[in-house]
Structure formats: structure tokens, C-alpha cells
CSV table of N, CA and C in Angstrom, one decimal:
chain,number,residue,atom,x,y,z
A,394,MET,N,144.5,29.8,151.1
A,394,MET,CA,144.7,30.1,149.4
A,394,MET,C,146.0,30.0,148.8
A,395,ARG,N,146.7,30.7,150.1
A,395,ARG,CA,148.1,31.3,149.4
A,395,ARG,C,149.1,30.0,149.2
A,396,HIS,N,149.0,29.1,150.5
A,396,HIS,CA,149.5,27.9,150.5
A,396,HIS,C,149.3,27.3,149.1
A,397,ALA,N,148.1,26.9,148.8
A,397,ALA,CA,147.7,26.4,147.6
A,397,ALA,C,148.2,26.9,146.2
A,398,ILE,N,148.2,28.2,146.2
A,398,ILE,CA,148.6,28.6,144.9
A,398,ILE,C,150.3,28.8,144.9
A,399,ALA,N,150.9,28.7,146.2
A,399,ALA,CA,152.4,28.6,145.9
A,399,ALA,C,152.8,27.2,145.8
A,400,ALA,N,151.9,26.0,146.1
A,400,ALA,CA,151.9,24.6,145.7
A,400,ALA,C,151.9,24.8,144.3
A,401,PHE,N,150.7,25.0,143.7
A,401,PHE,CA,150.6,25.3,142.4
A,401,PHE,C,151.6,25.8,141.6
A,402,LEU,N,152.1,26.7,141.7
A,402,LEU,CA,153.1,27.4,141.0
A,402,LEU,C,154.6,26.6,141.1
A,403,ALA,N,154.8,25.8,142.2
A,403,ALA,CA,156.0,25.0,142.2
A,403,ALA,C,155.6,23.7,141.4
A,404,LEU,N,154.4,23.4,141.6
A,404,LEU,CA,154.3,21.9,140.8
A,404,LEU,C,154.1,22.3,139.3
A,405,LEU,N,153.3,23.4,139.2
A,405,LEU,CA,153.1,23.8,137.4
A,405,LEU,C,154.5,23.8,136.8
A,406,ILE,N,155.3,24.2,137.5
A,406,ILE,CA,156.6,24.3,136.7
A,406,ILE,C,157.4,22.9,136.5
A,407,LEU,N,156.9,21.8,137.4
A,407,LEU,CA,157.6,20.6,137.1
A,407,LEU,C,156.7,19.6,136.4
A,408,ALA,N,155.4,19.8,136.0
A,408,ALA,CA,154.5,19.3,135.9
A,408,ALA,C,154.5,19.0,134.1
A,409,PRO,N,154.6,18.0,133.6
A,409,PRO,CA,154.4,17.9,132.0
A,409,PRO,C,153.0,18.3,131.6
A,410,ALA,N,153.1,18.7,130.5
A,410,ALA,CA,151.7,18.9,130.1
A,410,ALA,C,150.8,17.7,129.4
A,411,ARG,N,149.8,17.4,130.1
A,411,ARG,CA,149.2,16.2,129.8
A,411,ARG,C,148.5,16.4,128.5
A,412,ALA,N,148.4,15.3,127.5
A,412,ALA,CA,147.9,15.3,126.5
A,412,ALA,C,146.5,15.6,126.4
A,413,ALA,N,146.1,16.2,125.3
A,413,ALA,CA,144.7,16.7,125.4
A,413,ALA,C,143.4,15.4,125.4
A,414,ASP,N,142.7,15.5,126.3
A,414,ASP,CA,141.4,14.6,125.9
A,414,ASP,C,140.6,14.9,125.2
A,415,ALA,N,139.8,14.4,124.5
A,415,ALA,CA,138.4,14.4,123.7
A,415,ALA,C,137.6,15.5,124.7
A,416,ASP,N,137.5,15.6,126.0
A,416,ASP,CA,136.7,16.2,126.6
A,416,ASP,C,137.6,16.9,127.8
A,417,THR,N,138.6,17.5,127.6
A,417,THR,CA,139.7,18.3,128.6
A,417,THR,C,139.1,19.4,128.9
A,418,ALA,N,138.0,20.3,128.5
A,418,ALA,CA,137.5,21.2,129.1
A,418,ALA,C,136.5,21.0,130.2
A,419,LYS,N,135.9,19.9,130.2
A,419,LYS,CA,134.9,19.3,131.2
A,419,LYS,C,135.7,18.8,132.2
A,420,VAL,N,137.0,18.2,132.0
A,420,VAL,CA,137.8,17.5,133.3
A,420,VAL,C,138.5,18.8,134.1
A,421,TYR,N,138.7,19.8,133.0
A,421,TYR,CA,139.2,20.9,133.7
A,421,TYR,C,138.3,21.7,134.6
A,422,GLN,N,137.0,22.0,134.5
A,422,GLN,CA,136.0,22.4,135.3
A,422,GLN,C,136.0,21.6,136.3
A,423,ASP,N,135.5,20.3,135.8
A,423,ASP,CA,135.5,19.3,137.1
A,423,ASP,C,136.8,19.3,138.3
A,424,LEU,N,137.7,19.5,137.8
A,424,LEU,CA,138.9,19.8,138.6
A,424,LEU,C,138.9,21.2,139.2
A,425,ILE,N,138.4,21.9,138.9
A,425,ILE,CA,138.3,23.3,139.2
A,425,ILE,C,137.2,23.0,140.6
A,426,GLY,N,135.9,22.3,140.2
A,426,GLY,CA,135.0,22.2,141.3
A,426,GLY,C,135.4,21.3,142.6
A,427,CYS,N,136.4,20.6,142.0
A,427,CYS,CA,137.2,19.7,143.3
A,427,CYS,C,138.2,20.4,143.8
A,428,TYR,N,138.8,21.3,143.4
A,428,TYR,CA,139.7,22.2,144.3
A,428,TYR,C,139.1,22.9,145.3
A,429,VAL,N,137.9,23.6,144.7
A,429,VAL,CA,137.2,24.2,145.5
A,429,VAL,C,136.3,23.6,146.7
A,430,ALA,N,136.0,22.5,146.2
A,430,ALA,CA,135.5,21.6,147.3
A,430,ALA,C,136.7,21.0,148.5
A,431,TYR,N,137.6,20.9,148.0
A,431,TYR,CA,138.8,20.5,149.0
A,431,TYR,C,139.1,21.8,149.7
A,432,GLU,N,139.3,23.0,149.2
A,432,GLU,CA,139.7,24.1,150.1
A,432,GLU,C,138.2,24.6,151.1
A,433,GLN,N,137.3,24.4,150.7
A,433,GLN,CA,136.2,24.7,151.4
A,433,GLN,C,136.1,23.8,152.5
A,434,ASP,N,136.2,22.5,152.2
A,434,ASP,CA,136.6,21.3,153.5
A,434,ASP,C,137.6,21.6,154.3
A,435,LYS,N,138.5,21.9,153.8
A,435,LYS,CA,139.8,22.1,154.6
A,435,LYS,C,139.3,23.5,155.5
A,436,ALA,N,138.8,24.1,155.0
A,436,ALA,CA,138.5,25.5,155.7
A,436,ALA,C,137.4,25.1,156.6
A,437,ASP,N,136.4,24.3,156.4
A,437,ASP,CA,135.4,23.6,157.2
A,437,ASP,C,136.1,22.9,158.3
A,438,SER,N,137.1,22.3,158.2
A,438,SER,CA,137.5,21.5,159.2
A,438,SER,C,138.2,22.4,160.2
A,439,VAL,N,138.8,23.5,159.9
A,439,VAL,CA,139.3,24.4,161.0
A,439,VAL,C,138.1,24.8,162.0
A,440,VAL,N,136.8,25.2,161.1
A,440,VAL,CA,135.7,25.8,162.1
A,440,VAL,C,135.3,24.5,163.0
A,441,ARG,N,135.4,23.2,162.7
A,441,ARG,CA,134.7,22.1,163.3
A,441,ARG,C,135.7,21.7,164.1
A,442,GLY,N,137.1,22.1,164.0
A,442,GLY,CA,138.1,21.5,165.0
A,442,GLY,C,138.6,20.0,164.8
A,443,ASP,N,138.8,19.8,163.4
A,443,ASP,CA,138.9,18.6,162.8
A,443,ASP,C,140.1,18.5,162.2
A,444,PRO,N,141.5,18.6,162.9
A,444,PRO,CA,142.8,18.8,162.1
A,444,PRO,C,143.0,17.9,161.3
A,445,ALA,N,142.6,16.3,161.6
A,445,ALA,CA,143.1,15.4,160.5
A,445,ALA,C,142.4,15.8,159.2
A,446,ARG,N,141.2,16.1,159.3
A,446,ARG,CA,140.4,16.3,157.8
A,446,ARG,C,141.0,17.3,157.2
A,447,GLY,N,141.8,18.3,157.9
A,447,GLY,CA,142.5,19.5,157.3
A,447,GLY,C,143.6,18.7,156.7
A,448,ALA,N,144.3,18.2,157.6
A,448,ALA,CA,145.5,17.6,157.0
A,448,ALA,C,145.5,16.6,155.7
A,449,ARG,N,144.3,16.1,155.5
A,449,ARG,CA,144.1,15.1,154.8
A,449,ARG,C,143.7,15.9,153.3
A,450,ARG,N,143.3,17.1,153.3
A,450,ARG,CA,143.0,18.2,152.3
A,450,ARG,C,144.4,18.8,151.6
A,451,ASP,N,145.2,18.8,152.9
A,451,ASP,CA,146.4,19.6,152.8
A,451,ASP,C,147.4,18.6,151.9
A,452,ALA,N,147.2,17.4,152.1
A,452,ALA,CA,147.8,16.3,151.2
A,452,ALA,C,147.3,16.0,150.1
A,453,GLN,N,145.9,16.3,149.5
A,453,GLN,CA,145.6,15.9,148.6
A,453,GLN,C,145.3,17.0,147.5
A,454,ILE,N,145.6,18.6,148.2
A,454,ILE,CA,145.6,19.7,146.8
A,454,ILE,C,146.6,19.9,146.0
A,455,PRO,N,148.0,19.6,146.7
A,455,PRO,CA,148.9,19.8,145.5
A,455,PRO,C,149.0,18.7,144.5
A,456,ALA,N,148.5,17.3,144.4
A,456,ALA,CA,148.2,16.6,143.1
A,456,ALA,C,147.3,17.0,142.6
A,457,LEU,N,146.0,17.6,143.0
A,457,LEU,CA,145.1,18.3,142.2
A,457,LEU,C,145.4,19.4,141.7
A,458,LEU,N,146.3,20.2,142.0
A,458,LEU,CA,146.7,21.5,141.4
A,458,LEU,C,147.6,20.9,140.6
A,459,VAL,N,148.4,19.8,140.3
A,459,VAL,CA,149.3,19.4,138.9
A,459,VAL,C,148.4,19.2,138.0
A,460,LEU,N,147.2,18.4,138.5
A,460,LEU,CA,146.3,17.9,137.3
A,460,LEU,C,145.6,19.5,136.8
A,461,LEU,N,145.3,20.3,137.8
A,461,LEU,CA,144.8,21.7,137.2
A,461,LEU,C,145.8,22.4,136.2
A,462,GLY,N,146.7,22.3,136.5
A,462,GLY,CA,147.7,22.9,135.6
A,462,GLY,C,148.1,21.9,134.6
A,463,GLN,N,148.1,20.6,134.4
A,463,GLN,CA,148.2,20.0,133.2
A,463,GLN,C,147.2,20.1,132.2
A,464,TYR,N,146.0,20.2,132.8
A,464,TYR,CA,144.7,20.3,131.8
A,464,TYR,C,144.7,21.9,131.6
A,465,GLY,N,144.9,22.8,132.2
A,465,GLY,CA,145.0,24.1,131.9
A,465,GLY,C,146.0,24.3,130.7
A,466,GLN,N,147.1,23.6,130.7
A,466,GLN,CA,148.2,23.9,129.9
A,466,GLN,C,147.5,23.4,128.5
A,467,SER,N,147.0,22.2,128.6
A,467,SER,CA,146.3,21.3,127.4
A,467,SER,C,145.3,22.2,126.6
A,468,LEU,N,144.7,23.3,127.3
A,468,LEU,CA,143.7,24.0,126.9
A,468,LEU,C,144.5,25.3,126.5
A,469,GLY,N,145.8,25.5,126.6
A,469,GLY,CA,146.2,27.1,126.2
A,469,GLY,C,146.1,27.8,127.2
A,470,LYS,N,146.0,27.6,128.7
A,470,LYS,CA,145.8,28.5,129.7
A,470,LYS,C,147.2,28.9,130.3
A,471,LYS,N,147.4,30.0,130.5
A,471,LYS,CA,148.5,30.4,131.0
A,471,LYS,C,148.4,30.0,133.0
A,472,GLN,N,149.4,30.2,133.6
A,472,GLN,CA,149.2,30.3,135.0
A,472,GLN,C,148.5,31.1,135.6
A,473,ALA,N,148.3,32.3,135.3
A,473,ALA,CA,147.3,33.5,136.0
A,473,ALA,C,145.9,33.0,135.3
A,474,ASP,N,145.5,32.4,134.1
A,474,ASP,CA,144.5,32.2,133.7
A,474,ASP,C,143.8,30.7,134.6
A,475,VAL,N,144.5,30.2,135.0
A,475,VAL,CA,144.2,29.0,135.8
A,475,VAL,C,144.2,29.4,137.2
A,476,GLN,N,144.7,30.5,137.7
A,476,GLN,CA,144.9,30.9,139.2
A,476,GLN,C,143.3,31.8,139.1
A,477,ALA,N,143.0,32.3,138.0
A,477,ALA,CA,141.7,33.2,138.0
A,477,ALA,C,140.7,32.3,137.9
A,478,ASP,N,140.6,31.2,137.2
A,478,ASP,CA,139.6,30.2,137.2
A,478,ASP,C,139.5,29.6,138.7
A,479,MET,N,140.5,29.2,139.2
A,479,MET,CA,140.3,28.9,140.5
A,479,MET,C,139.8,29.8,141.6
A,480,GLN,N,140.0,31.2,141.4
A,480,GLN,CA,139.5,32.2,142.4
A,480,GLN,C,138.1,32.3,141.9
A,481,ALA,N,137.7,32.2,140.6
A,481,ALA,CA,136.1,32.6,140.3
A,481,ALA,C,135.4,31.3,140.8
A,482,GLY,N,136.1,30.1,140.9
A,482,GLY,CA,135.4,29.0,141.6
A,482,GLY,C,135.1,29.2,142.9
A,483,MET,N,136.2,29.5,143.7
A,483,MET,CA,136.0,30.0,145.1
A,483,MET,C,134.7,31.1,145.0
A,484,GLN,N,134.7,32.1,144.3
A,484,GLN,CA,133.7,33.0,144.3
A,484,GLN,C,132.5,32.8,143.9
A,485,ALA,N,132.3,31.7,143.1
A,485,ALA,CA,131.1,31.3,142.7
A,485,ALA,C,130.5,30.2,144.0
A,486,TRP,N,131.3,29.6,144.5
A,486,TRP,CA,130.9,28.8,145.6
A,486,TRP,C,130.1,29.6,146.7
A,487,THR,N,131.1,30.8,147.0
A,487,THR,CA,130.6,31.6,148.2
A,487,THR,C,129.4,32.4,147.6
A,488,ALA,N,129.3,32.7,146.6
A,488,ALA,CA,128.0,33.3,146.1
A,488,ALA,C,126.6,32.5,146.1
A,489,GLY,N,126.8,31.1,145.8
A,489,GLY,CA,125.9,30.2,145.8
A,489,GLY,C,125.4,29.9,147.2
A,490,ILE,N,126.4,29.8,148.3
A,490,ILE,CA,125.9,29.7,149.7
A,490,ILE,C,125.0,30.9,150.0
A,491,ALA,N,125.7,32.0,149.4
A,491,ALA,CA,124.9,33.5,149.8
A,491,ALA,C,123.5,33.5,149.3
A,492,SER,N,123.4,32.8,147.9
A,492,SER,CA,122.2,33.4,147.4
A,492,SER,C,121.1,31.9,147.7
A,493,GLY,N,121.6,30.9,148.3
A,493,GLY,CA,120.8,29.5,148.5
A,493,GLY,C,120.7,28.6,147.2
A,494,THR,N,121.7,28.9,146.5
A,494,THR,CA,121.3,28.0,145.5
A,494,THR,C,122.6,26.8,145.5
A,495,ILE,N,123.2,27.1,146.5
A,495,ILE,CA,124.2,25.8,147.0
A,495,ILE,C,124.2,25.4,148.4
A,496,ASP,N,123.8,24.4,148.5
A,496,ASP,CA,123.5,24.1,150.2
A,496,ASP,C,125.0,23.6,150.7
A,497,PRO,N,125.1,24.1,151.9
A,497,PRO,CA,126.4,23.7,152.6
A,497,PRO,C,126.6,22.6,152.9
A,498,ALA,N,125.4,22.0,153.1
A,498,ALA,CA,125.6,20.3,153.4
A,498,ALA,C,126.1,19.6,152.5
A,499,SER,N,125.9,20.0,151.1
A,499,SER,CA,126.5,19.1,149.8
A,499,SER,C,127.8,19.2,149.8
A,500,LEU,N,128.6,19.7,150.6
A,500,LEU,CA,130.3,19.9,150.6
A,500,LEU,C,130.6,18.3,150.6
A,501,ALA,N,130.2,17.8,151.7
A,501,ALA,CA,130.5,16.2,152.1
A,501,ALA,C,130.5,15.5,150.6
A,502,GLU,N,129.5,15.4,150.3
A,502,GLU,CA,129.1,14.7,149.0
A,502,GLU,C,129.9,14.8,147.9
A,503,LYS,N,130.2,16.0,147.8
A,503,LYS,CA,131.1,16.9,146.6
A,503,LYS,C,132.5,16.3,146.7
A,504,VAL,N,133.0,16.3,147.9
A,504,VAL,CA,134.4,16.3,148.4
A,504,VAL,C,134.3,14.3,148.1
A,505,ALA,N,133.3,13.6,148.5
A,505,ALA,CA,133.5,12.3,148.2
A,505,ALA,C,133.5,11.8,146.8
A,506,ALA,N,132.7,12.6,146.2
A,506,ALA,CA,132.7,12.4,144.7
A,506,ALA,C,134.2,12.9,143.9
A,507,CYS,N,134.5,13.7,144.3
A,507,CYS,CA,135.7,14.3,144.0
A,507,CYS,C,137.2,12.9,144.1
A,508,GLU,N,137.1,12.4,145.5
A,508,GLU,CA,137.8,11.6,145.9
A,508,GLU,C,137.9,10.3,145.0
A,509,ALA,N,136.5,10.1,145.1
A,509,ALA,CA,136.4,8.7,144.0
A,509,ALA,C,136.8,8.9,142.7
A,510,TRP,N,136.1,10.1,142.1
A,510,TRP,CA,136.7,10.2,140.8
A,510,TRP,C,138.3,10.4,140.6
A,511,LEU,N,138.9,11.3,141.6
A,511,LEU,CA,140.3,11.2,141.4
A,511,LEU,C,141.1,9.9,141.4
A,512,LYS,N,140.7,9.1,142.3
A,512,LYS,CA,141.1,7.3,142.4
A,512,LYS,C,141.0,6.6,141.4
A,513,SER,N,140.1,7.2,140.4
A,513,SER,CA,139.7,6.1,139.1
A,513,SER,C,140.9,6.4,138.1
């Protein structure tokens, strides 16, 4: 996660603020969900011995962080706020797994949905 945050910090400085959409807050929350999915999938790739999948996530995460920064800025969030939201998303995922409200098998579906959404 440190690598992702460092990339986020570097890219946030370079990223121009994106114009606020009518549904900017929803898009922002969806981006947080995608960030969590990508990070979890990256961690899963290490456990499963799939370095190619981990490398793919490493390549996708920086662009996602730029979008998070842009949407966060358009919502008036500071860098620390976006980082806190990212951390809260990770904690919510872990808590959901622990409580049984999130099925770990749903990760692949979530990642695929994020990839399709971000390509559109």
C-alpha cells in the first residue's frame, strides 16, 4: 500500500482537477471500491504465485490513483482525506471478509467490473 500511496502523491500533484460531474460523489466511491479491489487482487496474486496478475495491478493502480485524486479534489477533499478514504475502504473490505458479509470469491468479479468500467 505504501507504493500505491507514494504513486498517488506524485500523481496527485501532476493531475489537474477534473470538472465535477453531477454524480461525482458516487464515482468517487466507486473509484475507492476499485482501488480496494485492485489492491486486494494484487495481494491475492502474491499468495497464489501469479506475478503477472500482480504486475498488471501495479500497472493499473497509478492511473486509478490519478482519478481518485481528481475526483477527490472536485469534492473538496485534501490529499489526507483521500488517503483516509482509501484506508477506510481497505478496512471495510477486511471487516466484511471477517464478518462474512463479503465473499472473498467475489473479488474476481469486482476487479473485472472495475476494469470494464474504467475502460469505458
